[in-house]
XYZ file of C-alpha atoms in Angstrom:
716
model
C -0.105 0.010 0.056
C 2.832 2.436 1.078
C 4.448 1.944 -2.507
C 1.213 2.513 -4.229
C 0.442 5.758 -2.317
C 3.928 6.861 -3.054
C 3.686 6.230 -6.849
C 0.367 8.020 -7.126
C 1.601 10.825 -5.061
C 4.439 11.048 -7.443
C 2.025 11.261 -10.405
C 0.250 14.142 -8.702
C 3.627 15.967 -8.303
C 4.266 15.408 -11.868
C 0.762 16.602 -12.885
C 1.094 19.843 -10.645
C 4.520 20.672 -12.300
C 3.193 20.001 -15.836
C 0.048 22.289 -15.003
C 2.463 25.057 -13.775
C 4.612 24.731 -16.871
C 1.537 24.897 -19.352
C 0.043 27.939 -17.540
C 3.425 29.677 -17.479
C 3.768 29.174 -21.319
C 0.031 30.324 -21.646
C 0.774 33.488 -19.922
C 3.789 34.198 -22.079
C 1.847 33.172 -25.212
C -0.794 35.757 -24.361
C 1.883 38.419 -24.511
C 2.872 37.273 -27.979
C 6.423 38.599 -27.805
C 8.633 37.988 -30.832
C 6.007 35.984 -32.736
C 3.446 36.823 -35.476
C -0.388 37.157 -34.447
C -1.058 33.853 -36.190
C 1.554 32.018 -34.149
C 0.334 33.586 -30.978
C -3.369 32.684 -31.698
C -2.401 29.069 -32.376
C -0.055 28.969 -29.229
C -3.020 30.408 -26.986
C -5.655 28.030 -28.248
C -3.260 24.835 -28.027
C -2.034 25.828 -24.504
C -5.587 26.742 -23.247
C -6.813 23.322 -24.349
C -3.714 21.556 -22.660
C -4.565 23.502 -19.440
C -8.023 22.325 -19.474
C -7.047 18.768 -20.124
C -4.747 18.820 -17.082
C -7.206 20.642 -14.886
C -9.773 17.868 -15.147
C -7.300 15.120 -14.106
C -7.337 15.802 -10.293
C -10.210 13.493 -9.407
C -9.181 9.842 -9.976
C -5.965 10.633 -11.786
C -4.822 7.121 -11.407
C -7.310 4.279 -10.953
C -5.634 1.188 -11.750
C -2.484 -1.034 -12.656
C -1.790 -3.813 -15.085
C 0.989 -6.419 -14.468
C 1.974 -8.500 -17.498
C 3.142 -12.077 -17.059
C 6.668 -10.878 -17.809
C 6.499 -8.793 -14.684
C 6.093 -5.263 -16.471
C 3.801 -2.692 -14.759
C 1.485 -0.110 -16.275
C -0.588 2.435 -14.414
C -3.916 3.470 -16.043
C -5.633 6.816 -15.444
C -7.738 9.812 -17.032
C -4.664 11.175 -18.853
C -1.336 10.234 -20.086
C 1.838 11.335 -18.278
C 5.501 10.911 -19.373
C 8.891 11.012 -17.973
C 10.852 13.624 -19.982
C 14.201 12.500 -18.258
C 13.727 8.908 -19.426
C 12.990 9.336 -23.018
C 9.341 10.146 -22.432
C 8.688 6.825 -20.889
C 4.969 6.657 -19.973
C 4.240 6.625 -16.294
C 0.684 6.950 -16.655
C -1.393 5.575 -19.615
C -4.448 7.313 -20.794
C -7.391 4.998 -20.445
C -8.158 5.474 -24.205
C -4.781 4.244 -25.346
C -4.288 0.861 -26.962
C -2.031 -0.371 -24.124
C -4.871 0.253 -21.574
C -7.466 -1.896 -23.357
C -6.602 -5.012 -21.331
C -7.598 -3.173 -18.259
C -11.080 -3.360 -19.290
C -11.293 -6.607 -21.223
C -8.874 -8.964 -19.601
C -10.468 -12.165 -17.822
C -9.485 -15.211 -16.110
C -10.370 -17.221 -19.231
C -8.704 -14.586 -21.608
C -5.931 -12.748 -19.640
C -4.585 -10.613 -22.810
C -1.154 -11.700 -21.548
C -1.680 -10.148 -18.125
C -1.048 -11.548 -14.718
C -2.926 -9.119 -12.373
C -5.360 -6.192 -12.645
C -5.372 -3.747 -9.588
C -7.929 -1.337 -9.013
C -7.413 1.704 -6.779
C -10.123 3.173 -4.395
C -9.244 6.911 -3.939
C -10.373 9.818 -1.686
C -9.089 13.072 -3.088
C -5.265 12.434 -4.033
C -4.965 9.566 -1.557
C -5.164 5.890 -2.283
C -7.459 4.336 0.296
C -7.311 0.732 -0.608
C -6.921 -1.519 -3.631
C -8.403 -4.858 -4.817
C -6.409 -7.413 -6.913
C -7.621 -9.902 -9.530
C -5.152 -12.545 -10.628
C -5.547 -13.336 -14.407
C -4.957 -16.379 -16.353
C -5.519 -18.850 -13.292
C -7.119 -22.121 -14.528
C -10.555 -22.131 -13.505
C -10.417 -18.691 -12.247
C -13.415 -16.596 -11.923
C -14.246 -13.742 -14.443
C -13.384 -10.027 -13.620
C -14.437 -9.109 -10.151
C -16.943 -6.561 -9.809
C -16.291 -4.809 -6.515
C -15.423 -1.359 -8.063
C -18.528 -1.747 -10.465
C -20.905 -2.482 -7.470
C -19.495 0.239 -5.339
C -20.247 2.696 -8.337
C -23.779 1.519 -9.089
C -24.727 1.302 -5.454
C -23.493 4.676 -4.638
C -26.122 7.584 -4.141
C -26.981 9.499 -7.187
C -25.698 13.065 -7.284
C -26.337 16.015 -9.614
C -25.647 14.631 -13.196
C -24.369 11.645 -14.681
C -20.831 10.513 -13.742
C -18.241 9.173 -16.029
C -17.360 5.281 -15.846
C -13.784 5.654 -16.906
C -12.752 3.574 -13.941
C -15.301 0.885 -14.239
C -15.765 0.344 -18.025
C -16.872 -3.201 -18.735
C -15.938 -5.527 -21.334
C -19.032 -5.147 -23.610
C -19.066 -1.476 -23.070
C -15.155 -1.203 -23.986
C -15.826 -2.965 -27.351
C -18.330 -0.461 -28.322
C -16.378 2.490 -27.238
C -13.254 1.385 -29.229
C -15.199 0.195 -32.325
C -13.533 1.216 -35.483
C -16.248 2.066 -37.543
C -16.437 5.210 -39.867
C -20.264 5.399 -40.367
C -23.290 4.842 -38.113
C -23.027 2.792 -34.922
C -26.356 1.918 -33.414
C -26.074 1.074 -29.699
C -29.303 -0.401 -28.389
C -30.031 -1.431 -24.753
C -32.810 -1.428 -22.368
C -32.901 0.738 -19.264
C -29.762 0.976 -17.186
C -27.540 -0.574 -19.559
C -25.472 2.434 -19.641
C -25.834 3.056 -23.493
C -25.747 6.841 -22.950
C -22.534 7.096 -21.005
C -20.971 4.459 -23.321
C -21.676 6.782 -26.198
C -20.199 9.817 -24.516
C -17.059 7.721 -23.743
C -16.842 6.800 -27.317
C -16.922 10.371 -28.248
C -13.902 10.959 -25.955
C -12.301 7.967 -27.595
C -12.587 9.371 -31.027
C -11.396 12.661 -30.020
C -8.390 11.059 -28.730
C -7.749 8.918 -31.659
C -8.892 11.244 -34.471
C -8.330 14.478 -32.739
C -7.052 16.417 -35.808
C -10.096 15.342 -38.013
C -12.522 16.022 -35.493
C -11.791 18.807 -33.159
C -12.076 21.655 -35.544
C -15.645 20.979 -36.381
C -16.530 19.546 -33.053
C -19.249 17.073 -32.108
C -22.917 17.462 -31.531
C -25.055 15.614 -28.908
C -28.664 15.349 -29.418
C -30.814 14.520 -26.380
C -34.590 14.352 -25.730
C -34.908 17.251 -23.303
C -32.995 20.146 -21.491
C -33.181 18.023 -18.234
C -31.450 15.072 -19.816
C -28.783 17.403 -21.519
C -28.131 18.860 -18.130
C -27.748 15.479 -16.489
C -25.249 14.291 -18.931
C -23.292 17.665 -19.397
C -20.446 17.052 -17.065
C -19.245 13.702 -18.635
C -17.160 14.853 -21.581
C -15.716 17.902 -19.676
C -14.702 15.405 -16.911
C -12.904 13.463 -19.548
C -11.164 16.782 -20.887
C -13.294 17.168 -23.979
C -15.088 20.663 -24.491
C -15.602 21.008 -28.299
C -19.114 19.547 -27.884
C -22.367 21.127 -28.707
C -25.595 19.839 -26.607
C -28.911 20.266 -28.273
C -32.382 18.922 -28.168
C -34.359 18.248 -31.603
C -36.021 21.641 -30.936
C -32.778 23.483 -30.908
C -31.540 22.417 -34.345
C -32.857 25.696 -35.956
C -30.938 28.514 -34.249
C -33.275 31.132 -32.639
C -36.482 29.100 -32.833
C -38.587 28.843 -29.829
C -40.841 25.584 -29.298
C -44.000 26.575 -27.439
C -46.678 24.021 -28.536
C -47.191 20.591 -29.052
C -48.795 18.500 -31.896
C -51.458 15.927 -31.693
C -50.105 12.290 -32.304
C -51.730 12.419 -35.791
C -50.192 15.658 -36.713
C -46.831 14.548 -35.400
C -46.926 11.347 -37.469
C -47.797 13.420 -40.663
C -45.177 16.075 -39.993
C -42.538 13.433 -39.281
C -42.964 11.507 -42.645
C -41.069 12.011 -45.759
C -44.547 12.733 -47.452
C -44.017 16.140 -46.120
C -41.282 16.777 -48.641
C -43.952 16.633 -51.350
C -46.017 19.024 -49.363
C -43.276 21.703 -48.819
C -42.531 21.740 -52.488
C -45.999 22.007 -53.520
C -46.430 24.851 -50.989
C -43.477 26.685 -52.509
C -44.811 26.038 -56.046
C -48.240 27.450 -54.963
C -46.467 30.795 -54.391
C -44.884 30.836 -57.835
C -47.834 32.455 -59.601
C -49.056 33.492 -62.946
C -51.123 36.654 -63.323
C -54.878 36.321 -63.740
C -54.789 39.403 -65.776
C -51.785 41.125 -67.348
C -49.860 43.497 -65.000
C -49.149 46.974 -66.518
C -45.639 48.440 -66.082
C -44.821 51.938 -67.242
C -41.518 52.532 -69.080
C -40.724 56.056 -70.442
C -43.865 56.947 -72.105
C -45.146 53.469 -73.081
C -46.904 50.808 -70.996
C -45.893 47.107 -71.299
C -47.530 44.177 -69.426
C -46.376 41.040 -67.635
C -48.815 38.566 -69.085
C -49.372 34.824 -68.279
C -47.367 33.718 -71.170
C -44.321 35.829 -70.232
C -44.632 34.719 -66.593
C -44.905 31.041 -67.495
C -42.039 31.106 -69.552
C -39.907 32.893 -66.703
C -41.275 30.351 -64.086
C -40.223 27.375 -66.249
C -36.728 28.713 -66.622
C -36.548 29.621 -62.940
C -37.603 26.129 -61.777
C -35.330 24.368 -64.416
C -32.313 26.445 -62.960
C -32.283 23.938 -59.855
C -31.726 26.956 -57.604
C -33.465 27.449 -54.363
C -36.640 29.460 -54.676
C -35.303 32.774 -53.492
C -32.262 32.658 -55.533
C -34.172 31.386 -58.635
C -36.034 34.632 -58.378
C -33.104 36.116 -60.287
C -33.732 33.975 -63.257
C -37.355 34.684 -63.127
C -36.590 38.520 -63.036
C -34.105 38.133 -65.918
C -36.709 36.666 -68.180
C -39.379 39.070 -67.369
C -37.095 41.874 -67.669
C -35.810 40.764 -70.963
C -39.437 40.489 -72.429
C -40.532 43.984 -71.017
C -37.324 45.638 -72.229
C -37.590 44.087 -75.812
C -41.295 45.130 -75.899
C -40.617 48.732 -74.680
C -37.687 49.192 -77.133
C -39.856 47.960 -80.019
C -42.470 50.515 -79.305
C -40.247 53.546 -78.213
C -37.610 53.099 -81.043
C -40.085 52.514 -83.676
C -39.350 54.671 -86.651
C -36.086 56.356 -85.176
C -33.842 53.652 -83.773
C -31.995 51.582 -86.235
C -31.115 47.950 -85.312
C -27.615 48.602 -86.654
C -26.999 51.424 -84.139
C -25.783 49.344 -81.328
C -24.733 52.123 -79.172
C -28.184 53.997 -79.122
C -29.825 50.447 -78.676
C -27.791 49.571 -75.595
C -28.115 53.149 -74.020
C -31.818 52.721 -74.389
C -31.710 49.413 -72.858
C -29.594 50.337 -70.066
C -31.879 53.241 -69.275
C -34.888 50.916 -69.213
C -33.184 48.314 -66.922
C -32.212 51.153 -64.506
C -36.034 52.364 -64.576
C -37.119 48.931 -63.744
C -34.738 48.530 -60.683
C -36.483 51.580 -59.234
C -39.899 50.831 -60.319
C -42.298 50.002 -57.302
C -44.903 48.571 -59.720
C -42.283 46.198 -61.249
C -41.052 45.172 -57.697
C -44.723 44.730 -56.677
C -45.395 42.478 -59.572
C -42.427 40.365 -58.898
C -43.540 40.120 -55.253
C -46.870 38.996 -56.355
C -45.490 36.342 -58.857
C -42.212 35.214 -57.416
C -42.207 36.503 -53.771
C -39.086 36.120 -51.512
C -40.044 33.651 -48.791
C -38.839 32.854 -45.283
C -39.285 29.296 -43.895
C -41.293 30.658 -40.827
C -43.499 32.942 -42.964
C -44.206 30.121 -45.597
C -44.895 27.395 -42.898
C -47.018 29.828 -40.906
C -49.086 30.833 -43.879
C -49.664 27.130 -44.847
C -50.995 26.054 -41.302
C -53.376 28.991 -41.214
C -55.046 28.338 -44.546
C -57.007 25.248 -45.150
C -56.960 26.225 -48.856
C -53.358 26.328 -48.999
C -53.094 23.048 -47.171
C -55.518 21.463 -49.738
C -53.465 22.857 -52.620
C -50.244 21.411 -51.133
C -51.848 18.070 -50.628
C -52.067 18.041 -46.865
C -54.943 17.414 -44.670
C -56.823 19.669 -42.209
C -55.039 18.109 -39.189
C -52.194 20.353 -39.735
C -54.485 23.490 -39.581
C -53.979 25.792 -36.494
C -55.064 29.320 -35.556
C -51.571 30.370 -34.554
C -49.193 29.739 -37.300
C -45.940 30.512 -35.599
C -46.789 28.625 -32.371
C -43.947 26.112 -33.325
C -43.793 22.461 -32.283
C -40.668 20.197 -32.244
C -42.022 18.500 -35.371
C -41.925 21.896 -37.175
C -38.068 21.962 -36.652
C -37.255 19.713 -39.477
C -39.846 21.143 -41.844
C -38.331 24.658 -41.142
C -34.756 23.273 -41.763
C -35.844 21.719 -44.980
C -37.377 24.822 -46.108
C -34.275 26.724 -45.503
C -32.706 24.675 -48.180
C -35.516 24.728 -50.535
C -35.922 28.572 -50.229
C -32.371 29.633 -50.006
C -31.306 33.156 -48.820
C -34.203 35.480 -48.061
C -32.241 38.633 -49.331
C -31.692 39.555 -52.870
C -28.303 39.222 -54.316
C -25.979 41.990 -53.245
C -27.632 42.758 -50.020
C -25.713 42.117 -46.628
C -26.239 38.350 -45.641
C -27.364 37.447 -49.168
C -25.511 35.788 -52.055
C -22.931 38.281 -52.454
C -21.927 37.863 -48.887
C -21.823 33.988 -49.279
C -19.912 34.437 -52.489
C -17.426 36.555 -50.914
C -16.833 34.117 -48.071
C -16.207 31.316 -50.563
C -13.869 33.495 -52.570
C -11.869 34.346 -49.358
C -11.686 30.735 -48.462
C -10.543 29.708 -52.095
C -7.858 32.508 -51.984
C -6.705 31.093 -48.674
C -6.457 27.482 -50.142
C -4.386 28.738 -52.873
C -1.946 30.505 -50.463
C -1.749 27.363 -48.398
C -1.255 25.082 -51.512
C 1.796 27.326 -52.337
C 3.181 26.921 -48.838
C 2.870 23.095 -49.187
C 4.677 22.944 -52.391
C 7.403 25.098 -50.879
C 7.523 22.801 -47.830
C 7.501 19.726 -49.671
C 10.520 21.050 -51.971
C 12.640 21.659 -48.662
C 14.743 19.165 -46.847
C 14.657 20.926 -43.432
C 12.039 18.762 -41.819
C 12.302 21.065 -38.777
C 10.997 24.193 -40.664
C 7.490 24.919 -39.564
C 5.032 26.475 -42.118
C 1.640 27.752 -41.809
C 0.172 24.570 -42.988
C 1.096 23.062 -39.577
C -1.059 25.591 -37.840
C -4.208 26.264 -39.736
C -6.597 25.440 -42.508
C -7.922 27.459 -45.383
C -10.874 28.734 -43.704
C -8.683 29.699 -40.751
C -6.654 32.104 -43.213
C -9.829 33.342 -44.682
C -10.969 34.597 -41.391
C -7.974 37.019 -41.345
C -9.904 38.996 -43.820
C -12.914 39.483 -41.634
C -13.663 40.618 -38.150
C -12.402 37.915 -35.508
C -15.005 36.004 -33.802
C -13.934 35.317 -30.253
C -16.591 32.886 -29.468
C -15.488 29.345 -28.654
C -16.366 26.460 -31.018
C -19.559 25.336 -29.264
C -20.959 28.935 -29.105
C -20.237 29.371 -32.907
C -21.749 25.966 -33.946
C -24.787 26.186 -31.876
C -25.707 29.747 -33.493
C -24.893 28.609 -37.066
C -27.581 26.637 -38.779
C -25.110 25.755 -41.489
C -22.262 24.530 -39.261
C -21.364 20.810 -39.970
C -19.921 18.440 -37.444
C -17.358 15.614 -37.612
C -19.476 13.304 -35.451
C -23.084 13.304 -33.944
C -24.411 11.426 -30.978
C -28.073 11.010 -31.093
C -29.695 9.735 -27.811
C -33.217 8.509 -27.298
C -33.056 7.968 -31.300
C -36.158 5.730 -31.365
C -38.138 9.001 -31.025
C -36.875 10.826 -34.105
C -38.838 10.846 -37.373
C -37.897 10.325 -40.833
C -37.785 14.265 -41.337
C -35.552 14.559 -38.120
C -33.060 12.241 -39.656
C -32.807 14.630 -42.614
C -31.769 17.384 -40.469
C -29.130 15.532 -38.620
C -27.677 13.994 -41.920
C -27.383 17.619 -43.116
C -25.511 18.528 -40.031
C -22.867 15.555 -40.554
C -22.056 15.204 -44.177
C -19.585 12.530 -43.240
C -22.247 10.465 -41.833
C -20.336 9.612 -38.685
C -22.810 8.896 -36.003
C -23.283 7.059 -32.626
C -26.908 6.487 -32.159
C -28.334 5.392 -28.997
C -31.901 4.240 -28.284
C -34.226 1.393 -27.275
C -37.129 0.727 -29.559
C -39.243 -0.653 -26.706
C -39.301 2.683 -25.067
C -40.547 4.589 -28.269
C -43.405 6.942 -27.496
C -43.522 9.165 -30.546
C -45.834 8.420 -33.177
C -43.442 9.269 -35.858
C -40.436 7.506 -34.191
C -38.635 4.442 -35.472
C -39.956 0.924 -35.622
C -36.927 -0.332 -36.791
C -33.322 1.121 -37.219
C -32.991 -0.360 -40.895
C -35.896 1.551 -41.997
C -34.705 4.874 -40.624
C -30.944 4.499 -41.461
C -30.636 2.448 -44.708
C -31.723 5.220 -46.985
C -29.159 7.523 -45.734
C -26.201 5.353 -45.150
C -26.830 2.018 -47.110
C -24.416 -0.758 -45.796
C -22.492 1.722 -43.653
C -24.335 1.276 -40.323
C -23.705 -1.364 -37.645
C -25.743 -2.560 -34.825
C -24.405 -3.355 -31.333
C -26.665 -4.154 -28.154
C -25.887 -3.962 -24.519
C -27.664 -6.565 -22.423
C -26.593 -6.012 -18.811
C -28.393 -3.529 -16.620
C -26.018 -1.604 -14.268
C -28.735 0.675 -12.866
C -31.927 -1.049 -12.119
C -31.813 -3.698 -9.178
C -33.571 -7.140 -9.822
C -36.345 -6.441 -7.632
C -37.541 -3.562 -9.725
C -36.439 -4.868 -13.031
C -38.904 -7.861 -12.642
C -41.662 -5.459 -12.291
C -40.751 -3.591 -15.381
C -39.999 -6.804 -17.289
C -43.601 -8.173 -16.762
C -44.941 -4.801 -18.456
C -42.437 -5.228 -21.129
C -43.520 -8.694 -22.029
C -47.029 -7.505 -22.252
C -46.492 -4.621 -24.702
C -43.340 -5.638 -26.546
C -43.018 -9.461 -25.983
C -40.373 -9.757 -28.796
C -37.901 -7.542 -26.594
C -35.681 -9.412 -23.934
C -35.369 -7.292 -20.689
C -31.661 -6.459 -19.788
C -30.179 -8.520 -16.947
C -29.470 -6.639 -13.687
C -26.067 -7.140 -12.164
C -27.326 -6.708 -8.512
C -30.146 -6.752 -6.045
C -30.850 -4.007 -3.511
C -32.840 -6.070 -0.988
C -35.693 -3.699 -1.098
C -39.207 -4.842 -2.660
C -41.083 -2.305 -4.780
C -44.345 -1.527 -3.205
C -47.905 -0.143 -4.090
C -50.538 1.579 -2.050
C -54.061 2.418 -2.981
C -55.355 6.016 -1.978
C -58.400 8.017 -2.288
C -58.414 11.428 -4.100
C -58.203 13.270 -0.710
C -55.311 10.938 0.463
C -53.112 11.309 -2.693
C -51.393 14.635 -1.874
C -50.510 13.266 1.593
C -49.195 10.065 0.197
C -46.925 12.163 -2.287
C -45.823 14.441 0.600
C -44.893 11.579 2.577
C -42.585 10.123 0.132
C -40.911 13.388 -0.500
C -40.359 13.811 3.085
C -39.084 10.502 3.646
C -36.570 10.801 0.727
C -35.453 14.312 1.940
C -33.810 12.674 4.867
C -31.909 10.078 2.606
C -28.812 10.661 0.770
C -29.370 10.618 -2.945
C -32.119 11.885 -5.446
C -35.846 11.118 -6.010
C -38.637 12.077 -8.196
C -42.367 11.611 -8.372
C -43.790 10.648 -11.785
C -47.281 10.621 -13.065
C -49.772 11.706 -15.709
C -49.829 15.431 -16.861
C -53.182 16.100 -14.912
C -51.831 15.106 -11.495
C -50.355 18.268 -9.806
C -46.783 17.915 -8.421
C -45.588 15.020 -10.791
C -43.344 14.908 -13.715
C -44.152 13.274 -16.905
C -42.179 10.109 -17.561
C -41.088 11.549 -20.831
C -39.125 14.258 -18.946
C -37.224 11.569 -17.062
C -35.894 9.753 -20.101
C -32.269 8.904 -19.699
C -32.320 10.120 -16.122
C -31.795 8.005 -12.946
C -32.677 8.578 -9.237
C -32.355 6.672 -5.971
C -35.981 6.575 -5.402
C -39.022 6.915 -7.485
C -42.745 7.156 -6.801
C -45.101 6.282 -9.797
C -48.680 8.013 -9.322
C -51.893 6.463 -11.080
C -50.126 4.000 -13.594
C -53.433 2.995 -14.955
C -53.885 6.532 -16.240
C -50.397 6.550 -17.799
C -51.341 3.149 -19.520
C -54.522 4.672 -20.862
C -52.673 6.016 -23.793
C -52.140 2.442 -25.279
C -48.731 1.449 -26.478
C -47.524 4.877 -26.112
C -48.654 4.957 -22.495
C -47.029 1.573 -21.847
C -43.837 2.844 -23.058
C -44.150 5.859 -20.659
C -44.843 3.494 -17.646
C -41.882 1.283 -18.667
C -39.734 4.397 -18.668
C -41.108 5.428 -15.258
C -40.604 2.100 -13.556
C -36.926 2.001 -14.508
C -35.656 5.143 -13.312
C -35.049 3.944 -9.787
C -31.630 2.552 -8.560
C -32.650 1.593 -5.090
C -36.376 2.185 -4.130
C -39.701 2.249 -6.090
C -43.116 2.914 -4.944
C -46.587 3.128 -6.743
C -49.710 4.979 -5.252
C -52.887 4.672 -7.203
C -56.641 5.682 -6.840
C -58.058 3.327 -9.289
C -57.395 -0.532 -9.220
C -53.785 -1.393 -10.034
C -53.241 -2.698 -13.540
C -52.967 -6.516 -13.527
C -49.392 -6.307 -14.937
C -48.396 -4.508 -11.589
C -50.213 -7.083 -9.233
C -46.802 -8.427 -8.071
C -45.985 -5.274 -6.244
C -45.964 -5.630 -2.512
C -49.070 -3.965 -0.996
C -48.757 -1.388 1.894
């Protein structure tokens, strides 16, 4: 014990020294003495990230040791540390390093060339005790679970904890899986699928940092409470370039304030909405019922249906988004009007051979059209500039427009801009179908976008030249800008600097693309939701987490293949987790009975432990219900840990099961399970979620008779 305490104490001294060195270099880099601004910026960013990595390592810096059969020792921890005086010999292996893998997967039957695994139990910086497992012993037991059981039995605190010290073999295989496409992780309640997905992100950022770090990672969760619950996991592992969002946040600046009926949600989530949206746009590309007069000089010309139809066909054939195709429509109409006007104005005095006067007249007419309010009004009538919000709101508030677009009256509503989560993918789709909502040349329009592209292209050419120069040199120690930045980094030198960090910039930019996306509770996402996410990650690198048995959304997934194959054919793989690390056997048996009733094809996960406390039920009257809830809350307030009361929306003081998805509590009280079940399959999934949130204690209070499936509960 003394030698281990001394070794770990030495690691902390090395950590402190490294932290002091990095912070000193960071302060020096801020001054930027003797370097270019570009070099200063790169150094500051790099050192800031390194300081952050070192700062998160204090808690549980070293949590284990591996001994090989040859007698070599390796210590495993949150980060890697090296002995600079000894040719950078590793004195602490990062848990993500290949050499650390045996710590998580070695067993008595498959020792991975290891003789012993030692797990440290620490308090602060002090090693309190350790447990040993001797590996490779004939007839030996599988991996001991003392550390695991200590972790799962510990009272829940504020937020999810990382599992870096207790990753199990089936979890480690998924975390380190080398697959460039979509990985689906399915598991029942308590199997750790969410925390495994987050550790996989940390692993990918460790092994593919250069590819992933610049664009970051997006984590999508079902609700803000869930995101708050998991928010500390990745920072505790030293990773900060991560954006957390709910499906309702995927369009920046949009506020979700309403909820759809199941029928409306099912329709909005289906791919048939693509035809509806296209038809709604086409309906706004009109032909005049009567010719529209435009005054040019001293003649009047008209935009007739034939002219508008020709312009509309050309604009649609351009393949441009609606707002950008307006320029094509305008060009055709302008050509026809000026030709007609010239023919009438110049009749008798303007020769076809006099090109100078001809062009001067045309130029004057074009200038007049640019400033003509009647002409602008006609364009707005025939080919208006549209915004996603404006188009969709006008669609919802008009049964006639819904009919023309091929949608039913179930989408009609009085408040067009009372947005729901199901509207988000439709608005995102319209952003692509409509394009910029400002004419070319205005700030934020096509000209601004073209300018940004030109700047990036210029920067890319500069970098290409630097690459050619560097490749032609023999001095391998010479450092060029290509080692420090990409083309878009250089392009940013031409514009005002954005000082926000990556997560802030990405969250505010609808066009931001990520290198990897994690989708939790993915069974709830619709076909249209998936289109949004695929746009956010052109490389199609995803970790998808879910449980089809817990689906409550009418538009959600009924199979992973149906949702994913159209986007990543042959590029997605499936892995399942079968061990329940959260829910004790006593509680899981109750939930399993419900699961067998509404999803008999799904096998419940196996619990690793029992808690020794039987779940109970109690019938109360309407008058007794508030006191029963208060009694539960009062009892749990005197215990360590967390608790929640889950019930149907109409019961005051309860939380809907949907808002507890992915969360865990030491104690759960479920109120009126029969009323939750009243919603059919959706209600059964809700109740299944409610019953599986508890890690220690589960109670049920009910006013009506207990559903048959819960009759096994001990009565109070």
